[in-house]
Amino acid sequence: MHQDIIPLYAADIQDQLKKQFAYLSGGRGGDGCPVITFPDYPAFSEIPEKEFQNVLTYLTSIPSLRDAGIGFILVIDRRQDKWTSVKASILRIAASFPGNLQLVLVLRPTGFFHRALSDIAFRFNRDELKMKVPIIMLGSVSELQGYIDKTQLTEDLGGTLDYCHNRWLSRRTAIEGFAQKVKQTAQILQSFGTELAETELPNDVQSTSSLLATHTEKKDKMKEDIRVAVEQGDDILGSITKPVTENPEYKLNQDQLDNQTTVERLLAQLHETETAFDEFWIKHQQKLEQCLRLRNFEQDFREVKAALDIVSERLSAFSDVGNSRSHVEHILKDLANFEEKSHETVAKARMLASERDAFIQSNHYAVDSIIPKCSELHHLCDAFTTETERRRNLLNKSLELHDLLEKSMKWCDEGIYLLASQPVDKCQSQDGAESALQEIEKFLDTGAGNKIKELNKIYREYAHILNEDLKEHVQKVFQKQESMEEMFQKRQVSLKKLAAKQTRPVQPVAPRPEAFVKSPCTSPGLQRENVSSSESSALRRVNYRKAKSEMTELHQSRGGSTMDDEENLAVLRQHVMNELIETERAYVEELLCVLEGYAAEMDNPLMAHLISPELQNKKDILFGNMEEIYHFHNRIFLRELETYVEYPELVGRCFLDQMEDFQIYEKYCQNKPRSESLWRQFSDSVFFQECQRKLDHKLSLDSYLLKPVQRITKYQLLLKEMLKYSKNCEGAEDLQEALTSILGILKAVNDSMHQIAITGYDGNLNELGKLLMQGSFNVWTDHKKGHTKVKDLARFKPMQRHLFLHEKAVLFCKKREENGEGYEKAPSYSYKHSLNMAAVGITENVKGDAKKFEIWYNAREEVYIIQAPTPEVKATWVNEIRKVLTSQLQACREASQHRTLEQTQSLPLPLPASSCASPSRNHIRNTKKTEEKKADLTSLEGCGTTVAPKYPEKGKGWAKASHSLDASEENDGWSSAEEPLNSSDAEEEGGGGGGEIKLTPGKYTVVTDYDKGVSEEFTVKSGDLVQLIREGEDGLWFVKNLSSGREGWIPANNLLMLIGNSKSAQSLSSSESGTASSNLSTSSSCSDSCNVSSTSFSDIKG
């Protein structure tokens, strides 16, 4: 019976084999039959059948198929047993032996009785014991040696065969375990190879790299398992051949030789498997590495192509050919910097494209998809380089053209300056005229290399860079050149006439002042209100050209002296204009340099390691709104300025059109202290040093951060210079208005710098309205409430307070010490208390000091005596406070009148129509203002009849101011004659009608400046003595300024404001002094009529 379906291993039946009731010693019969020995085993009959069959099956499976096919020789040793046991053993073996038998040798019992019995019993039971092979009963081992050689028998059978059952069992277990290890290794390697072969290649670098690492890790583990298996096989083989190694004469038995062959075969199989796997792995690894390389290439290709697209897009932004030489140089510099920064990208792209040959040489599996990408990179790099070179050539050509234009303009300016510098009186003589002619001819000779000769030639040569703006600029320069040459020709004609030989001497006479005529540049018929800014600018230019031609004709008839004066002024205006534009361009370039060289670098990842953590995300603090300022000047203001380059006297309109945009400087200046503080902390930063090195700046960043502050203050100086040389020109009024507006912005910036230094105020300063004034004063307090000693002490010891006048409140602050450096040195202001302007009144004059005035609160419940540094400062503050109170009163009365009209459902009072019509622009403007004041007066008079003063006591209102100091001191309020609406109120309260105030001729002292009369030449200043001569039509008075001697017409309403505090004005209303004017402190005059609530300012009062 063969049960070889499930192979048995020594490890599985190790316990059964250890019983040693049968063993395979390794001995062989004469024909090589394997010998299985059944030693004397007393409990042989007790062995379970399953174990018996397992052992016999295993032992018969060990020899080779060839040896097992010959048959086995069984040696049954029963020398110490009984015949009955022998019979049972033989029968059991015969029934269970699974292999072929060739011979059965039985060593019968050695006892005499049992030996004789076995002989007799064997004969009688031969048929019963009949087997397939003969059974030979042997009486001794010597007889056994007759069948099996002594060397093939173990020592217990009298042989010399070296056999140890435990050693044999251990070796069999090791060999079989090694065989299983080899088999498992082969299966794992095959499975792993199948997994590798079926793996899809990833599409990205990270996944490919991860897959390669994973497979490599598994491969290394496989190799380690193979190494361990080989070591195991080598150890087994070494243990088998150890006897031969120790004793060369030792001969291995057949089983040992078979074991050696088996182990060597397994080792060879293992090596073959490893070699096959290594070859497969090399191919797989190469494929994965090629895939990884491909993915890296594709990723680099995407990044490089995106970078090339970005630099190409940025390159396309260099489409501007520049509008000046400095502009072109700046663009060229930017292009060079851009090319330098782009060099790394282009070099990386070319290096990546050059990897094509390496891919081809390595027989990459995806070479067909790589080559087109490399070709595309080569094409993009070449296209970028070509386009960069083309744009550089265009800019160089533009630079060449601007050089030519600037040379021509400079030549023209020098020519005009030469004409203006030739003294007229010296040219009246023959020698002087000849000398001037020589100067002119010598100068004209220099024009060969400086002037534009043919305009069409310029158009042809520079056609590829001439855009509309540049073409217009070329035309302007050429026209200027032609105009200058025409001026030279006319001057030459005049000088040649003077240089001609004269028949009689001519005495040069300087022209009389009457010979000088007013510049015809003025255009009284031009009204800014009726045209847009662009139309106004165009009209001005037309008038300018027309006036210039008229001026030329007039000058020719006047002998040239007036022409020379105007030419001199024109040259000076042009010089100021050139300085304005050139400094503006330089300013824009400096701002751009700071934004690109510092601000942008703070966001550059390559520079991040140089920026300290404390400086991170502080760009907005350091640079403020500089970028907003740059865009305004670069995109708007500079371009607008350049349109006025030929008309410098009109540049005031450019400032006025953009005046609202200049408010951005207030934000920048307010941030400047924080910026300087941050700069001082990090001025030694390596980042700033590196940026300064790259920009090649000699000055550090803080010098450039100060540029906007310096620039906004520079404009007023340039405007003053331009106004100085344009007093008789058309744009003089715009220049004056622009200068005033710029100074107003500077004042607002300065005020805001002080306002942000206020500390301790709990509310929102923005809710107080616009900041109108700020300044330091001595302040005394005189309150009804409080301790007497404190009040007495306060009268003699002033407090140093810094006052901030807003539209809705006045703040009292204490100025703190100035610490720090730079902007940090600016003082801070500690908030003390504030007064709601809705409950404030003022007294203009205080006894004993012309610099003092009073601010009182809640019907003089609190009185603050304010001492200004100068009378002028006092007058300015009093006028500003008066405006605030007047506007509040007017608003309250209008609101009250509106409510009254709504209640009575009556129509609003009609406004008086204007009867003043004059073609003069100033007259029209003043007439409108007169009408507005009349309308306001009418509405306020209507309101006055319904308002009763809250505090009718004397001194609590705007009482009339006396011409004497004592009278002024007794009366604590404002003079009612100062404002028409006060006079109106006073008349109504006194029982008078609601008619207008009637002025009488007489002398009056002016209390405020006035330059808006009907006649442009008539102006008055504070302190001037004026005489009212007669009243004309339409509410106008003819007035003579006794201080200057000038006369002119002034509207009556404006006149009331001018002489409000004067002596005669008081006498006009002396009959009303007993009734006292209504209080124009809005806390009293408006609280009942308008129900003005002071709750919104209840928290302001300190």
Coordinates of N, CA, C and O in Angstrom, one line a residue, residues 25-28 62-64 66-67 152 161 168 171-172 175 236-237 239-244 250-265:
S25 N 19.7 3.0 8.4 CA 21.0 3.3 8.9 C 21.9 3.8 7.8 O 22.9 4.5 8.0
G26 N 21.5 3.6 6.5 CA 22.3 4.1 5.4 C 23.1 3.0 4.8 O 23.8 3.2 3.8
G27 N 23.0 1.8 5.4 CA 23.7 0.6 4.8 C 23.0 0.1 3.6 O 21.9 0.3 3.3
R28 N 23.8 -0.6 2.8 CA 23.3 -1.1 1.5 C 23.7 -2.6 1.4 O 24.7 -3.0 1.9
I62 N 12.7 7.8 1.8 CA 14.0 8.6 1.8 C 14.9 8.2 0.7 O 15.4 9.0 0.0
P63 N 15.1 6.9 0.4 CA 16.1 6.5 -0.7 C 15.6 7.0 -2.0 O 14.4 7.3 -2.2
S64 N 16.5 7.1 -2.9 CA 16.1 7.5 -4.3 C 15.1 6.5 -4.9 O 15.0 5.4 -4.5
R66 N 15.4 5.1 -7.7 CA 16.2 4.0 -8.3 C 16.5 2.9 -7.2 O 16.2 1.7 -7.4
D67 N 17.0 3.3 -6.1 CA 17.3 2.4 -5.0 C 16.1 1.7 -4.4 O 16.0 0.5 -4.1
Q152 N 28.4 -2.3 6.1 CA 27.1 -1.7 5.9 C 26.1 -2.0 7.1 O 24.9 -1.7 7.0
L161 N 29.5 0.4 10.6 CA 28.8 1.6 10.1 C 28.5 2.6 11.2 O 27.9 2.2 12.2
W168 N 20.9 11.5 12.9 CA 20.2 11.3 11.6 C 18.9 12.0 11.6 O 18.6 12.7 10.6
R171 N 19.5 15.8 11.2 CA 19.9 16.2 9.8 C 18.7 16.1 8.9 O 18.6 17.0 8.0
R172 N 17.9 15.0 9.0 CA 16.7 14.9 8.1 C 15.8 16.1 8.3 O 15.3 16.6 7.3
I175 N 17.4 19.1 6.6 CA 17.4 19.0 5.1 C 16.0 19.3 4.6 O 15.8 20.1 3.6
I236 N 24.1 23.0 6.6 CA 23.7 21.6 6.5 C 24.7 20.8 5.7 O 25.1 19.7 6.1
L237 N 25.1 21.4 4.6 CA 26.1 20.7 3.7 C 27.4 20.6 4.5 O 28.1 19.5 4.4
S239 N 27.8 20.2 7.7 CA 27.6 19.2 8.7 C 27.7 17.8 8.1 O 28.2 16.8 8.7
I240 N 27.2 17.7 6.8 CA 27.3 16.4 6.2 C 28.7 16.0 5.8 O 29.2 14.9 6.0
T241 N 29.4 17.0 5.3 CA 30.8 16.7 4.9 C 31.9 16.9 5.9 O 33.1 16.8 5.7
K242 N 31.4 17.2 7.1 CA 32.4 17.4 8.2 C 33.3 16.3 8.5 O 34.5 16.4 8.6
P243 N 32.8 15.0 8.5 CA 33.7 13.9 8.8 C 34.8 13.8 7.7 O 35.9 13.5 8.0
V244 N 34.4 14.0 6.5 CA 35.4 13.9 5.4 C 36.4 15.0 5.6 O 37.6 14.9 5.3
Y250 N 37.8 9.1 5.5 CA 36.4 8.8 5.9 C 35.6 8.8 4.6 O 35.7 9.7 3.8
K251 N 34.8 7.7 4.5 CA 33.9 7.6 3.4 C 32.4 7.7 3.8 O 32.0 7.0 4.8
L252 N 31.7 8.5 3.2 CA 30.3 8.7 3.5 C 29.5 7.5 3.0 O 29.8 7.0 1.9
N253 N 28.5 7.2 3.8 CA 27.6 6.1 3.3 C 26.6 6.7 2.3 O 26.6 7.9 2.0
Q254 N 25.8 5.8 1.7 CA 25.0 6.2 0.6 C 24.0 7.2 1.0 O 23.7 8.2 0.3
D255 N 23.4 7.0 2.2 CA 22.4 8.0 2.7 C 23.1 9.4 2.9 O 22.5 10.4 2.5
Q256 N 24.3 9.4 3.4 CA 25.0 10.7 3.6 C 25.3 11.3 2.2 O 25.1 12.5 2.0
L257 N 25.7 10.5 1.3 CA 25.9 11.0 -0.1 C 24.6 11.5 -0.7 O 24.6 12.5 -1.4
D258 N 23.5 10.8 -0.5 CA 22.3 11.2 -1.0 C 21.9 12.6 -0.4 O 21.4 13.5 -1.0
N259 N 22.1 12.7 0.9 CA 21.8 14.0 1.6 C 22.6 15.1 1.1 O 22.1 16.2 0.8
Q260 N 23.9 14.8 0.8 CA 24.8 15.8 0.3 C 24.3 16.3 -1.1 O 24.3 17.5 -1.4
T261 N 23.9 15.3 -1.9 CA 23.4 15.6 -3.3 C 22.2 16.4 -3.2 O 22.0 17.4 -3.9
T262 N 21.3 16.0 -2.2 CA 20.0 16.8 -2.1 C 20.3 18.2 -1.7 O 19.7 19.2 -2.3
V263 N 21.2 18.5 -0.7 CA 21.4 19.8 -0.3 C 22.1 20.6 -1.4 O 21.8 21.8 -1.6
E264 N 23.0 20.0 -2.1 CA 23.7 20.7 -3.2 C 22.7 21.1 -4.3 O 22.8 22.2 -4.9
R265 N 21.8 20.2 -4.5 CA 20.8 20.5 -5.6 C 19.9 21.6 -5.1 O 19.5 22.5 -5.9

